Amino acid sequence: MNEPAIYPFIMGSPSDRDLTQGWFHTASYATFEDMKRHILQLATGSHVFVKEISFFVEDFLLHDDEFVSNPNIQFVFLIRNPHNLIISYYNKYLKIVPNFSHFVGSRSSYNIYQGIKEKAKNPIIILSAEDLCNHPEETAQQLFSSLSIPFHDKCLRWQNLGDNFSGVNEWNEVKVRERLYHWHDHAIHSTCFEPITENRLDAEGKPTFEEIEDATDRLECIKMYHENYPFYHKLLQEKTMLRI
């Protein structure tokens, strides 16, 4: 399932509802309870993989102890350096949108981790997106080992899904095709993990955000980086302690 919580999240936020008008299939689940019920129903027939964005599910996970403590649920955090994330996200909008810094998600990821780590029944796994892209086989092997399942190298390559992929049946996708391709075009057409694009740093190793042409937006991106990096760094430290 690809981001099923986006629609309930949007329905609870008037400003985000205006920003995303026309993005979703009309049959999308409009409440977190309906979304949760659907996930658990699917799980009666097979394993279910749910990919989410942190700020979509923060309130849900921090207020649903029954779901978080379900022994059949395994939480995996995939964290990304906010330097790379901000530039990638900006390139999708080409402007600073309301709540941009919150949408970067580092604070939400850390809040969720802190809120569920004592309640989750299975050990939480933290992965680095940079590690996964730059060292895919080693990182995947570590993940499989942590999940106590055999590693197979088929997970390192997959088929290009082409130009007519809807994702409805394969991903339980809630976004209409135009928005699906806007956000996930590269993933849909990919066939393997690719190295992270190296964004520019100054002589001291600090992000310059030179990739952002608009000077005012560039300063805003630098500010957002400093707002998000401390929470990302804390999760990196937790990742080291968890040894994955």
JSON list of C-alpha atoms in Angstrom, two decimals:
[
{"chain": "A", "resi": 1, "resn": "MET", "atom": "CA", "xyz": [0.00, 0.00, 0.00]},
{"chain": "A", "resi": 2, "resn": "ASN", "atom": "CA", "xyz": [1.41, 3.37, -1.05]},
{"chain": "A", "resi": 3, "resn": "GLU", "atom": "CA", "xyz": [0.66, 6.16, 1.45]},
{"chain": "A", "resi": 4, "resn": "PRO", "atom": "CA", "xyz": [-2.95, 5.26, 2.32]},
{"chain": "A", "resi": 5, "resn": "ALA", "atom": "CA", "xyz": [-2.92, 7.79, 5.18]},
{"chain": "A", "resi": 6, "resn": "ILE", "atom": "CA", "xyz": [-2.51, 10.75, 2.83]},
{"chain": "A", "resi": 7, "resn": "TYR", "atom": "CA", "xyz": [-6.25, 11.06, 2.19]},
{"chain": "A", "resi": 8, "resn": "PRO", "atom": "CA", "xyz": [-7.41, 10.96, 5.85]},
{"chain": "A", "resi": 9, "resn": "PHE", "atom": "CA", "xyz": [-4.62, 13.44, 6.66]},
{"chain": "A", "resi": 10, "resn": "ILE", "atom": "CA", "xyz": [-5.71, 15.80, 3.89]},
{"chain": "A", "resi": 11, "resn": "MET", "atom": "CA", "xyz": [-9.36, 15.55, 4.90]},
{"chain": "A", "resi": 12, "resn": "GLY", "atom": "CA", "xyz": [-8.43, 16.82, 8.36]},
{"chain": "A", "resi": 13, "resn": "SER", "atom": "CA", "xyz": [-6.52, 19.87, 7.06]},
{"chain": "A", "resi": 14, "resn": "PRO", "atom": "CA", "xyz": [-8.41, 22.57, 5.13]},
{"chain": "A", "resi": 15, "resn": "SER", "atom": "CA", "xyz": [-5.24, 24.23, 3.77]},
{"chain": "A", "resi": 16, "resn": "ASP", "atom": "CA", "xyz": [-3.82, 20.93, 2.53]},
{"chain": "A", "resi": 17, "resn": "ARG", "atom": "CA", "xyz": [-7.23, 20.02, 1.11]},
{"chain": "A", "resi": 18, "resn": "ASP", "atom": "CA", "xyz": [-7.11, 23.13, -1.08]},
{"chain": "A", "resi": 19, "resn": "LEU", "atom": "CA", "xyz": [-3.52, 22.40, -2.16]},
{"chain": "A", "resi": 20, "resn": "THR", "atom": "CA", "xyz": [-4.37, 18.84, -3.24]},
{"chain": "A", "resi": 21, "resn": "GLN", "atom": "CA", "xyz": [-7.81, 19.26, -4.76]},
{"chain": "A", "resi": 22, "resn": "GLY", "atom": "CA", "xyz": [-8.41, 16.65, -7.47]},
{"chain": "A", "resi": 23, "resn": "TRP", "atom": "CA", "xyz": [-5.43, 14.48, -6.48]},
{"chain": "A", "resi": 24, "resn": "PHE", "atom": "CA", "xyz": [-7.32, 11.43, -5.19]},
{"chain": "A", "resi": 25, "resn": "HIS", "atom": "CA", "xyz": [-9.65, 8.67, -6.30]},
{"chain": "A", "resi": 26, "resn": "THR", "atom": "CA", "xyz": [-13.14, 9.25, -4.94]},
{"chain": "A", "resi": 27, "resn": "ALA", "atom": "CA", "xyz": [-13.16, 5.77, -3.37]},
{"chain": "A", "resi": 28, "resn": "SER", "atom": "CA", "xyz": [-10.22, 6.60, -1.05]},
{"chain": "A", "resi": 29, "resn": "TYR", "atom": "CA", "xyz": [-10.70, 5.97, 2.66]},
{"chain": "A", "resi": 30, "resn": "ALA", "atom": "CA", "xyz": [-11.50, 9.30, 4.31]},
{"chain": "A", "resi": 31, "resn": "THR", "atom": "CA", "xyz": [-10.75, 8.43, 7.96]},
{"chain": "A", "resi": 32, "resn": "PHE", "atom": "CA", "xyz": [-7.87, 6.79, 9.76]},
{"chain": "A", "resi": 33, "resn": "GLU", "atom": "CA", "xyz": [-10.25, 4.25, 11.26]},
{"chain": "A", "resi": 34, "resn": "ASP", "atom": "CA", "xyz": [-11.42, 3.17, 7.80]},
{"chain": "A", "resi": 35, "resn": "MET", "atom": "CA", "xyz": [-7.81, 3.03, 6.59]},
{"chain": "A", "resi": 36, "resn": "LYS", "atom": "CA", "xyz": [-6.76, 0.94, 9.59]},
{"chain": "A", "resi": 37, "resn": "ARG", "atom": "CA", "xyz": [-9.69, -1.42, 9.16]},
{"chain": "A", "resi": 38, "resn": "HIS", "atom": "CA", "xyz": [-8.75, -1.95, 5.51]},
{"chain": "A", "resi": 39, "resn": "ILE", "atom": "CA", "xyz": [-5.09, -2.67, 6.35]},
{"chain": "A", "resi": 40, "resn": "LEU", "atom": "CA", "xyz": [-6.02, -5.20, 9.03]},
{"chain": "A", "resi": 41, "resn": "GLN", "atom": "CA", "xyz": [-8.56, -6.84, 6.74]},
{"chain": "A", "resi": 42, "resn": "LEU", "atom": "CA", "xyz": [-5.96, -7.27, 4.01]},
{"chain": "A", "resi": 43, "resn": "ALA", "atom": "CA", "xyz": [-3.58, -8.72, 6.61]},
{"chain": "A", "resi": 44, "resn": "THR", "atom": "CA", "xyz": [-5.94, -11.61, 7.28]},
{"chain": "A", "resi": 45, "resn": "GLY", "atom": "CA", "xyz": [-5.09, -12.99, 3.84]},
{"chain": "A", "resi": 46, "resn": "SER", "atom": "CA", "xyz": [-1.42, -12.13, 3.36]},
{"chain": "A", "resi": 47, "resn": "HIS", "atom": "CA", "xyz": [1.47, -10.03, 4.56]},
{"chain": "A", "resi": 48, "resn": "VAL", "atom": "CA", "xyz": [0.85, -6.32, 3.96]},
{"chain": "A", "resi": 49, "resn": "PHE", "atom": "CA", "xyz": [3.59, -3.77, 3.27]},
{"chain": "A", "resi": 50, "resn": "VAL", "atom": "CA", "xyz": [2.52, -0.17, 3.94]},
{"chain": "A", "resi": 51, "resn": "LYS", "atom": "CA", "xyz": [4.79, 2.67, 2.80]},
{"chain": "A", "resi": 52, "resn": "GLU", "atom": "CA", "xyz": [3.98, 5.94, 4.54]},
{"chain": "A", "resi": 53, "resn": "ILE", "atom": "CA", "xyz": [5.29, 9.49, 4.98]},
{"chain": "A", "resi": 54, "resn": "SER", "atom": "CA", "xyz": [5.87, 10.45, 8.59]},
{"chain": "A", "resi": 55, "resn": "PHE", "atom": "CA", "xyz": [3.73, 13.57, 8.93]},
{"chain": "A", "resi": 56, "resn": "PHE", "atom": "CA", "xyz": [0.71, 11.78, 7.40]},
{"chain": "A", "resi": 57, "resn": "VAL", "atom": "CA", "xyz": [0.63, 9.22, 10.21]},
{"chain": "A", "resi": 58, "resn": "GLU", "atom": "CA", "xyz": [2.12, 11.09, 13.17]},
{"chain": "A", "resi": 59, "resn": "ASP", "atom": "CA", "xyz": [-1.16, 11.89, 14.93]},
{"chain": "A", "resi": 60, "resn": "PHE", "atom": "CA", "xyz": [-2.62, 8.48, 14.09]},
{"chain": "A", "resi": 61, "resn": "LEU", "atom": "CA", "xyz": [0.32, 6.47, 15.47]},
{"chain": "A", "resi": 62, "resn": "LEU", "atom": "CA", "xyz": [0.77, 8.64, 18.55]},
{"chain": "A", "resi": 63, "resn": "HIS", "atom": "CA", "xyz": [-2.88, 8.18, 19.53]},
{"chain": "A", "resi": 64, "resn": "ASP", "atom": "CA", "xyz": [-3.59, 4.55, 18.62]},
{"chain": "A", "resi": 65, "resn": "ASP", "atom": "CA", "xyz": [-1.76, 2.37, 21.13]},
{"chain": "A", "resi": 66, "resn": "GLU", "atom": "CA", "xyz": [-3.77, -0.69, 20.12]},
{"chain": "A", "resi": 67, "resn": "PHE", "atom": "CA", "xyz": [-2.47, -0.50, 16.54]},
{"chain": "A", "resi": 68, "resn": "VAL", "atom": "CA", "xyz": [1.11, 0.34, 17.56]},
{"chain": "A", "resi": 69, "resn": "SER", "atom": "CA", "xyz": [1.29, -2.55, 20.06]},
{"chain": "A", "resi": 70, "resn": "ASN", "atom": "CA", "xyz": [-0.13, -5.12, 17.64]},
{"chain": "A", "resi": 71, "resn": "PRO", "atom": "CA", "xyz": [2.43, -7.98, 17.72]},
{"chain": "A", "resi": 72, "resn": "ASN", "atom": "CA", "xyz": [1.89, -8.63, 14.01]},
{"chain": "A", "resi": 73, "resn": "ILE", "atom": "CA", "xyz": [3.18, -5.18, 13.04]},
{"chain": "A", "resi": 74, "resn": "GLN", "atom": "CA", "xyz": [6.83, -4.43, 12.27]},
{"chain": "A", "resi": 75, "resn": "PHE", "atom": "CA", "xyz": [7.92, -0.78, 12.06]},
{"chain": "A", "resi": 76, "resn": "VAL", "atom": "CA", "xyz": [10.78, 0.19, 9.73]},
{"chain": "A", "resi": 77, "resn": "PHE", "atom": "CA", "xyz": [11.93, 3.82, 9.54]},
{"chain": "A", "resi": 78, "resn": "LEU", "atom": "CA", "xyz": [13.62, 4.89, 6.30]},
{"chain": "A", "resi": 79, "resn": "ILE", "atom": "CA", "xyz": [15.35, 8.20, 7.08]},
{"chain": "A", "resi": 80, "resn": "ARG", "atom": "CA", "xyz": [16.88, 10.58, 4.56]},
{"chain": "A", "resi": 81, "resn": "ASN", "atom": "CA", "xyz": [19.32, 13.47, 4.98]},
{"chain": "A", "resi": 82, "resn": "PRO", "atom": "CA", "xyz": [17.14, 16.62, 4.93]},
{"chain": "A", "resi": 83, "resn": "HIS", "atom": "CA", "xyz": [19.66, 18.24, 2.58]},
{"chain": "A", "resi": 84, "resn": "ASN", "atom": "CA", "xyz": [18.76, 15.72, -0.13]},
{"chain": "A", "resi": 85, "resn": "LEU", "atom": "CA", "xyz": [15.11, 15.55, 0.86]},
{"chain": "A", "resi": 86, "resn": "ILE", "atom": "CA", "xyz": [14.48, 19.31, 0.74]},
{"chain": "A", "resi": 87, "resn": "ILE", "atom": "CA", "xyz": [16.00, 19.70, -2.72]},
{"chain": "A", "resi": 88, "resn": "SER", "atom": "CA", "xyz": [14.07, 16.69, -4.03]},
{"chain": "A", "resi": 89, "resn": "TYR", "atom": "CA", "xyz": [10.82, 17.96, -2.54]},
{"chain": "A", "resi": 90, "resn": "TYR", "atom": "CA", "xyz": [11.38, 21.52, -3.80]},
{"chain": "A", "resi": 91, "resn": "ASN", "atom": "CA", "xyz": [11.92, 20.20, -7.34]},
{"chain": "A", "resi": 92, "resn": "LYS", "atom": "CA", "xyz": [8.40, 18.74, -7.24]},
{"chain": "A", "resi": 93, "resn": "TYR", "atom": "CA", "xyz": [6.73, 22.03, -6.28]},
{"chain": "A", "resi": 94, "resn": "LEU", "atom": "CA", "xyz": [9.31, 24.58, -7.60]},
{"chain": "A", "resi": 95, "resn": "LYS", "atom": "CA", "xyz": [8.24, 26.89, -4.79]},
{"chain": "A", "resi": 96, "resn": "ILE", "atom": "CA", "xyz": [7.92, 27.04, -1.03]},
{"chain": "A", "resi": 97, "resn": "VAL", "atom": "CA", "xyz": [4.47, 25.73, -0.11]},
{"chain": "A", "resi": 98, "resn": "PRO", "atom": "CA", "xyz": [2.74, 26.19, 3.27]},
{"chain": "A", "resi": 99, "resn": "ASN", "atom": "CA", "xyz": [4.08, 23.88, 6.01]},
{"chain": "A", "resi": 100, "resn": "PHE", "atom": "CA", "xyz": [7.08, 22.91, 3.84]},
{"chain": "A", "resi": 101, "resn": "SER", "atom": "CA", "xyz": [9.41, 22.44, 6.81]},
{"chain": "A", "resi": 102, "resn": "HIS", "atom": "CA", "xyz": [6.87, 20.19, 8.52]},
{"chain": "A", "resi": 103, "resn": "PHE", "atom": "CA", "xyz": [6.49, 18.21, 5.29]},
{"chain": "A", "resi": 104, "resn": "VAL", "atom": "CA", "xyz": [10.23, 17.49, 5.28]},
{"chain": "A", "resi": 105, "resn": "GLY", "atom": "CA", "xyz": [9.26, 15.18, 8.10]},
{"chain": "A", "resi": 106, "resn": "SER", "atom": "CA", "xyz": [12.38, 14.79, 10.24]},
{"chain": "A", "resi": 107, "resn": "ARG", "atom": "CA", "xyz": [10.66, 16.09, 13.37]},
{"chain": "A", "resi": 108, "resn": "SER", "atom": "CA", "xyz": [7.60, 13.90, 12.72]},
{"chain": "A", "resi": 109, "resn": "SER", "atom": "CA", "xyz": [9.79, 10.82, 12.20]},
{"chain": "A", "resi": 110, "resn": "TYR", "atom": "CA", "xyz": [11.58, 11.45, 15.47]},
{"chain": "A", "resi": 111, "resn": "ASN", "atom": "CA", "xyz": [8.33, 12.16, 17.33]},
{"chain": "A", "resi": 112, "resn": "ILE", "atom": "CA", "xyz": [6.83, 8.91, 16.05]},
{"chain": "A", "resi": 113, "resn": "TYR", "atom": "CA", "xyz": [9.95, 6.95, 16.98]},
{"chain": "A", "resi": 114, "resn": "GLN", "atom": "CA", "xyz": [9.96, 8.37, 20.50]},
{"chain": "A", "resi": 115, "resn": "GLY", "atom": "CA", "xyz": [6.24, 7.77, 20.87]},
{"chain": "A", "resi": 116, "resn": "ILE", "atom": "CA", "xyz": [6.14, 4.14, 19.76]},
{"chain": "A", "resi": 117, "resn": "LYS", "atom": "CA", "xyz": [9.51, 2.64, 20.68]},
{"chain": "A", "resi": 118, "resn": "GLU", "atom": "CA", "xyz": [8.32, 1.43, 24.10]},
{"chain": "A", "resi": 119, "resn": "LYS", "atom": "CA", "xyz": [4.96, 0.25, 22.76]},
{"chain": "A", "resi": 120, "resn": "ALA", "atom": "CA", "xyz": [5.88, -1.63, 19.59]},
{"chain": "A", "resi": 121, "resn": "LYS", "atom": "CA", "xyz": [6.15, -5.37, 20.21]},
{"chain": "A", "resi": 122, "resn": "ASN", "atom": "CA", "xyz": [8.84, -5.96, 17.59]},
{"chain": "A", "resi": 123, "resn": "PRO", "atom": "CA", "xyz": [12.23, -4.19, 17.59]},
{"chain": "A", "resi": 124, "resn": "ILE", "atom": "CA", "xyz": [12.09, -1.05, 15.45]},
{"chain": "A", "resi": 125, "resn": "ILE", "atom": "CA", "xyz": [14.43, -0.98, 12.45]},
{"chain": "A", "resi": 126, "resn": "ILE", "atom": "CA", "xyz": [16.00, 2.24, 11.15]},
{"chain": "A", "resi": 127, "resn": "LEU", "atom": "CA", "xyz": [17.45, 2.38, 7.64]},
{"chain": "A", "resi": 128, "resn": "SER", "atom": "CA", "xyz": [19.29, 5.20, 5.89]},
{"chain": "A", "resi": 129, "resn": "ALA", "atom": "CA", "xyz": [18.05, 6.08, 2.39]},
{"chain": "A", "resi": 130, "resn": "GLU", "atom": "CA", "xyz": [21.60, 7.08, 1.48]},
{"chain": "A", "resi": 131, "resn": "ASP", "atom": "CA", "xyz": [22.90, 3.68, 2.61]},
{"chain": "A", "resi": 132, "resn": "LEU", "atom": "CA", "xyz": [20.17, 1.87, 0.71]},
{"chain": "A", "resi": 133, "resn": "CYS", "atom": "CA", "xyz": [20.88, 3.72, -2.52]},
{"chain": "A", "resi": 134, "resn": "ASN", "atom": "CA", "xyz": [24.67, 3.79, -2.30]},
{"chain": "A", "resi": 135, "resn": "HIS", "atom": "CA", "xyz": [25.16, 0.32, -0.74]},
{"chain": "A", "resi": 136, "resn": "PRO", "atom": "CA", "xyz": [21.97, -1.54, -1.65]},
{"chain": "A", "resi": 137, "resn": "GLU", "atom": "CA", "xyz": [23.09, -5.14, -1.29]},
{"chain": "A", "resi": 138, "resn": "GLU", "atom": "CA", "xyz": [24.79, -4.70, 2.08]},
{"chain": "A", "resi": 139, "resn": "THR", "atom": "CA", "xyz": [21.89, -2.64, 3.46]},
{"chain": "A", "resi": 140, "resn": "ALA", "atom": "CA", "xyz": [19.27, -5.07, 2.16]},
{"chain": "A", "resi": 141, "resn": "GLN", "atom": "CA", "xyz": [21.16, -7.98, 3.69]},
{"chain": "A", "resi": 142, "resn": "GLN", "atom": "CA", "xyz": [21.17, -6.20, 7.05]},
{"chain": "A", "resi": 143, "resn": "LEU", "atom": "CA", "xyz": [17.43, -5.56, 6.76]},
{"chain": "A", "resi": 144, "resn": "PHE", "atom": "CA", "xyz": [16.64, -9.17, 5.88]},
{"chain": "A", "resi": 145, "resn": "SER", "atom": "CA", "xyz": [18.79, -10.35, 8.76]},
{"chain": "A", "resi": 146, "resn": "SER", "atom": "CA", "xyz": [17.01, -8.03, 11.20]},
{"chain": "A", "resi": 147, "resn": "LEU", "atom": "CA", "xyz": [13.67, -9.39, 9.98]},
{"chain": "A", "resi": 148, "resn": "SER", "atom": "CA", "xyz": [14.94, -12.99, 10.29]},
{"chain": "A", "resi": 149, "resn": "ILE", "atom": "CA", "xyz": [14.11, -13.82, 6.69]},
{"chain": "A", "resi": 150, "resn": "PRO", "atom": "CA", "xyz": [16.46, -15.24, 4.03]},
{"chain": "A", "resi": 151, "resn": "PHE", "atom": "CA", "xyz": [18.12, -12.70, 1.75]},
{"chain": "A", "resi": 152, "resn": "HIS", "atom": "CA", "xyz": [17.57, -13.05, -1.98]},
{"chain": "A", "resi": 153, "resn": "ASP", "atom": "CA", "xyz": [19.18, -10.80, -4.56]},
{"chain": "A", "resi": 154, "resn": "LYS", "atom": "CA", "xyz": [15.93, -10.56, -6.56]},
{"chain": "A", "resi": 155, "resn": "CYS", "atom": "CA", "xyz": [15.07, -7.64, -4.27]},
{"chain": "A", "resi": 156, "resn": "LEU", "atom": "CA", "xyz": [17.88, -5.58, -5.86]},
{"chain": "A", "resi": 157, "resn": "ARG", "atom": "CA", "xyz": [16.29, -5.47, -9.33]},
{"chain": "A", "resi": 158, "resn": "TRP", "atom": "CA", "xyz": [12.74, -5.14, -10.59]},
{"chain": "A", "resi": 159, "resn": "GLN", "atom": "CA", "xyz": [10.76, -4.43, -13.73]},
{"chain": "A", "resi": 160, "resn": "ASN", "atom": "CA", "xyz": [10.12, -0.97, -15.19]},
{"chain": "A", "resi": 161, "resn": "LEU", "atom": "CA", "xyz": [6.38, -0.46, -14.67]},
{"chain": "A", "resi": 162, "resn": "GLY", "atom": "CA", "xyz": [6.03, 1.68, -17.79]},
{"chain": "A", "resi": 163, "resn": "ASP", "atom": "CA", "xyz": [3.77, 4.58, -18.76]},
{"chain": "A", "resi": 164, "resn": "ASN", "atom": "CA", "xyz": [0.37, 3.02, -18.10]},
{"chain": "A", "resi": 165, "resn": "PHE", "atom": "CA", "xyz": [0.76, 2.01, -14.46]},
{"chain": "A", "resi": 166, "resn": "SER", "atom": "CA", "xyz": [-2.18, 3.03, -12.26]},
{"chain": "A", "resi": 167, "resn": "GLY", "atom": "CA", "xyz": [-1.00, 1.42, -9.02]},
{"chain": "A", "resi": 168, "resn": "VAL", "atom": "CA", "xyz": [-4.60, 0.81, -7.95]},
{"chain": "A", "resi": 169, "resn": "ASN", "atom": "CA", "xyz": [-4.36, -2.98, -7.78]},
{"chain": "A", "resi": 170, "resn": "GLU", "atom": "CA", "xyz": [-0.61, -3.29, -7.17]},
{"chain": "A", "resi": 171, "resn": "TRP", "atom": "CA", "xyz": [-0.13, -0.50, -4.59]},
{"chain": "A", "resi": 172, "resn": "ASN", "atom": "CA", "xyz": [-3.69, 0.19, -3.39]},
{"chain": "A", "resi": 173, "resn": "GLU", "atom": "CA", "xyz": [-2.84, 3.65, -4.75]},
{"chain": "A", "resi": 174, "resn": "VAL", "atom": "CA", "xyz": [-5.17, 6.50, -3.70]},
{"chain": "A", "resi": 175, "resn": "LYS", "atom": "CA", "xyz": [-3.74, 9.23, -5.99]},
{"chain": "A", "resi": 176, "resn": "VAL", "atom": "CA", "xyz": [-5.03, 9.70, -9.52]},
{"chain": "A", "resi": 177, "resn": "ARG", "atom": "CA", "xyz": [-2.62, 8.72, -12.30]},
{"chain": "A", "resi": 178, "resn": "GLU", "atom": "CA", "xyz": [-1.41, 12.27, -13.03]},
{"chain": "A", "resi": 179, "resn": "ARG", "atom": "CA", "xyz": [-0.41, 12.86, -9.40]},
{"chain": "A", "resi": 180, "resn": "LEU", "atom": "CA", "xyz": [1.00, 9.33, -9.04]},
{"chain": "A", "resi": 181, "resn": "TYR", "atom": "CA", "xyz": [3.42, 9.97, -11.91]},
{"chain": "A", "resi": 182, "resn": "HIS", "atom": "CA", "xyz": [4.23, 13.48, -10.70]},
{"chain": "A", "resi": 183, "resn": "TRP", "atom": "CA", "xyz": [5.45, 12.16, -7.33]},
{"chain": "A", "resi": 184, "resn": "HIS", "atom": "CA", "xyz": [6.67, 8.67, -8.22]},
{"chain": "A", "resi": 185, "resn": "ASP", "atom": "CA", "xyz": [7.64, 8.80, -11.91]},
{"chain": "A", "resi": 186, "resn": "HIS", "atom": "CA", "xyz": [11.30, 7.96, -11.26]},
{"chain": "A", "resi": 187, "resn": "ALA", "atom": "CA", "xyz": [10.40, 5.03, -9.01]},
{"chain": "A", "resi": 188, "resn": "ILE", "atom": "CA", "xyz": [7.82, 3.71, -11.47]},
{"chain": "A", "resi": 189, "resn": "HIS", "atom": "CA", "xyz": [10.37, 3.67, -14.30]},
{"chain": "A", "resi": 190, "resn": "SER", "atom": "CA", "xyz": [13.30, 2.47, -12.20]},
{"chain": "A", "resi": 191, "resn": "THR", "atom": "CA", "xyz": [14.77, -1.04, -12.32]},
{"chain": "A", "resi": 192, "resn": "CYS", "atom": "CA", "xyz": [17.25, -0.93, -9.42]},
{"chain": "A", "resi": 193, "resn": "PHE", "atom": "CA", "xyz": [18.59, 1.22, -6.61]},
{"chain": "A", "resi": 194, "resn": "GLU", "atom": "CA", "xyz": [20.67, 4.15, -7.88]},
{"chain": "A", "resi": 195, "resn": "PRO", "atom": "CA", "xyz": [23.34, 6.20, -6.05]},
{"chain": "A", "resi": 196, "resn": "ILE", "atom": "CA", "xyz": [22.09, 9.36, -4.34]},
{"chain": "A", "resi": 197, "resn": "THR", "atom": "CA", "xyz": [22.71, 12.56, -6.33]},
{"chain": "A", "resi": 198, "resn": "GLU", "atom": "CA", "xyz": [25.52, 14.50, -4.69]},
{"chain": "A", "resi": 199, "resn": "ASN", "atom": "CA", "xyz": [24.22, 17.96, -3.79]},
{"chain": "A", "resi": 200, "resn": "ARG", "atom": "CA", "xyz": [26.63, 20.83, -3.28]},
{"chain": "A", "resi": 201, "resn": "LEU", "atom": "CA", "xyz": [28.53, 21.50, -0.06]},
{"chain": "A", "resi": 202, "resn": "ASP", "atom": "CA", "xyz": [30.79, 24.37, 0.95]},
{"chain": "A", "resi": 203, "resn": "ALA", "atom": "CA", "xyz": [34.43, 24.03, 2.05]},
{"chain": "A", "resi": 204, "resn": "GLU", "atom": "CA", "xyz": [33.26, 23.09, 5.57]},
{"chain": "A", "resi": 205, "resn": "GLY", "atom": "CA", "xyz": [30.93, 20.39, 4.28]},
{"chain": "A", "resi": 206, "resn": "LYS", "atom": "CA", "xyz": [27.74, 22.39, 4.88]},
{"chain": "A", "resi": 207, "resn": "PRO", "atom": "CA", "xyz": [24.89, 22.40, 2.32]},
{"chain": "A", "resi": 208, "resn": "THR", "atom": "CA", "xyz": [24.80, 25.48, 0.08]},
{"chain": "A", "resi": 209, "resn": "PHE", "atom": "CA", "xyz": [21.45, 24.78, -1.65]},
{"chain": "A", "resi": 210, "resn": "GLU", "atom": "CA", "xyz": [22.89, 26.35, -4.80]},
{"chain": "A", "resi": 211, "resn": "GLU", "atom": "CA", "xyz": [20.59, 24.02, -6.73]},
{"chain": "A", "resi": 212, "resn": "ILE", "atom": "CA", "xyz": [17.68, 26.31, -5.75]},
{"chain": "A", "resi": 213, "resn": "GLU", "atom": "CA", "xyz": [17.79, 29.21, -8.23]},
{"chain": "A", "resi": 214, "resn": "ASP", "atom": "CA", "xyz": [15.45, 31.58, -6.38]},
{"chain": "A", "resi": 215, "resn": "ALA", "atom": "CA", "xyz": [17.55, 33.35, -3.74]},
{"chain": "A", "resi": 216, "resn": "THR", "atom": "CA", "xyz": [14.67, 33.86, -1.30]},
{"chain": "A", "resi": 217, "resn": "ASP", "atom": "CA", "xyz": [13.61, 30.22, -1.61]},
{"chain": "A", "resi": 218, "resn": "ARG", "atom": "CA", "xyz": [17.23, 29.13, -1.17]},
{"chain": "A", "resi": 219, "resn": "LEU", "atom": "CA", "xyz": [17.46, 30.96, 2.16]},
{"chain": "A", "resi": 220, "resn": "GLU", "atom": "CA", "xyz": [14.19, 29.37, 3.23]},
{"chain": "A", "resi": 221, "resn": "CYS", "atom": "CA", "xyz": [15.54, 25.92, 2.32]},
{"chain": "A", "resi": 222, "resn": "ILE", "atom": "CA", "xyz": [18.67, 26.54, 4.40]},
{"chain": "A", "resi": 223, "resn": "LYS", "atom": "CA", "xyz": [16.47, 27.54, 7.34]},
{"chain": "A", "resi": 224, "resn": "MET", "atom": "CA", "xyz": [14.36, 24.38, 6.93]},
{"chain": "A", "resi": 225, "resn": "TYR", "atom": "CA", "xyz": [17.50, 22.27, 6.80]},
{"chain": "A", "resi": 226, "resn": "HIS", "atom": "CA", "xyz": [18.63, 23.64, 10.17]},
{"chain": "A", "resi": 227, "resn": "GLU", "atom": "CA", "xyz": [15.16, 23.04, 11.60]},
{"chain": "A", "resi": 228, "resn": "ASN", "atom": "CA", "xyz": [15.08, 19.41, 10.48]},
{"chain": "A", "resi": 229, "resn": "TYR", "atom": "CA", "xyz": [18.68, 18.25, 10.75]},
{"chain": "A", "resi": 230, "resn": "PRO", "atom": "CA", "xyz": [18.81, 17.87, 14.57]},
{"chain": "A", "resi": 231, "resn": "PHE", "atom": "CA", "xyz": [15.93, 15.38, 14.48]},
{"chain": "A", "resi": 232, "resn": "TYR", "atom": "CA", "xyz": [17.46, 13.47, 11.58]},
{"chain": "A", "resi": 233, "resn": "HIS", "atom": "CA", "xyz": [20.76, 13.35, 13.47]},
{"chain": "A", "resi": 234, "resn": "LYS", "atom": "CA", "xyz": [19.02, 11.94, 16.56]},
{"chain": "A", "resi": 235, "resn": "LEU", "atom": "CA", "xyz": [17.51, 9.17, 14.46]},
{"chain": "A", "resi": 236, "resn": "LEU", "atom": "CA", "xyz": [20.93, 8.46, 12.95]},
{"chain": "A", "resi": 237, "resn": "GLN", "atom": "CA", "xyz": [22.26, 8.03, 16.48]},
{"chain": "A", "resi": 238, "resn": "GLU", "atom": "CA", "xyz": [19.39, 5.66, 17.29]},
{"chain": "A", "resi": 239, "resn": "LYS", "atom": "CA", "xyz": [20.18, 3.75, 14.09]},
{"chain": "A", "resi": 240, "resn": "THR", "atom": "CA", "xyz": [23.78, 3.27, 15.26]},
{"chain": "A", "resi": 241, "resn": "MET", "atom": "CA", "xyz": [22.61, 1.97, 18.62]},
{"chain": "A", "resi": 242, "resn": "LEU", "atom": "CA", "xyz": [20.21, -0.43, 16.88]},
{"chain": "A", "resi": 243, "resn": "ARG", "atom": "CA", "xyz": [23.11, -1.60, 14.69]},
{"chain": "A", "resi": 244, "resn": "ILE", "atom": "CA", "xyz": [21.41, -1.37, 11.30]}
]
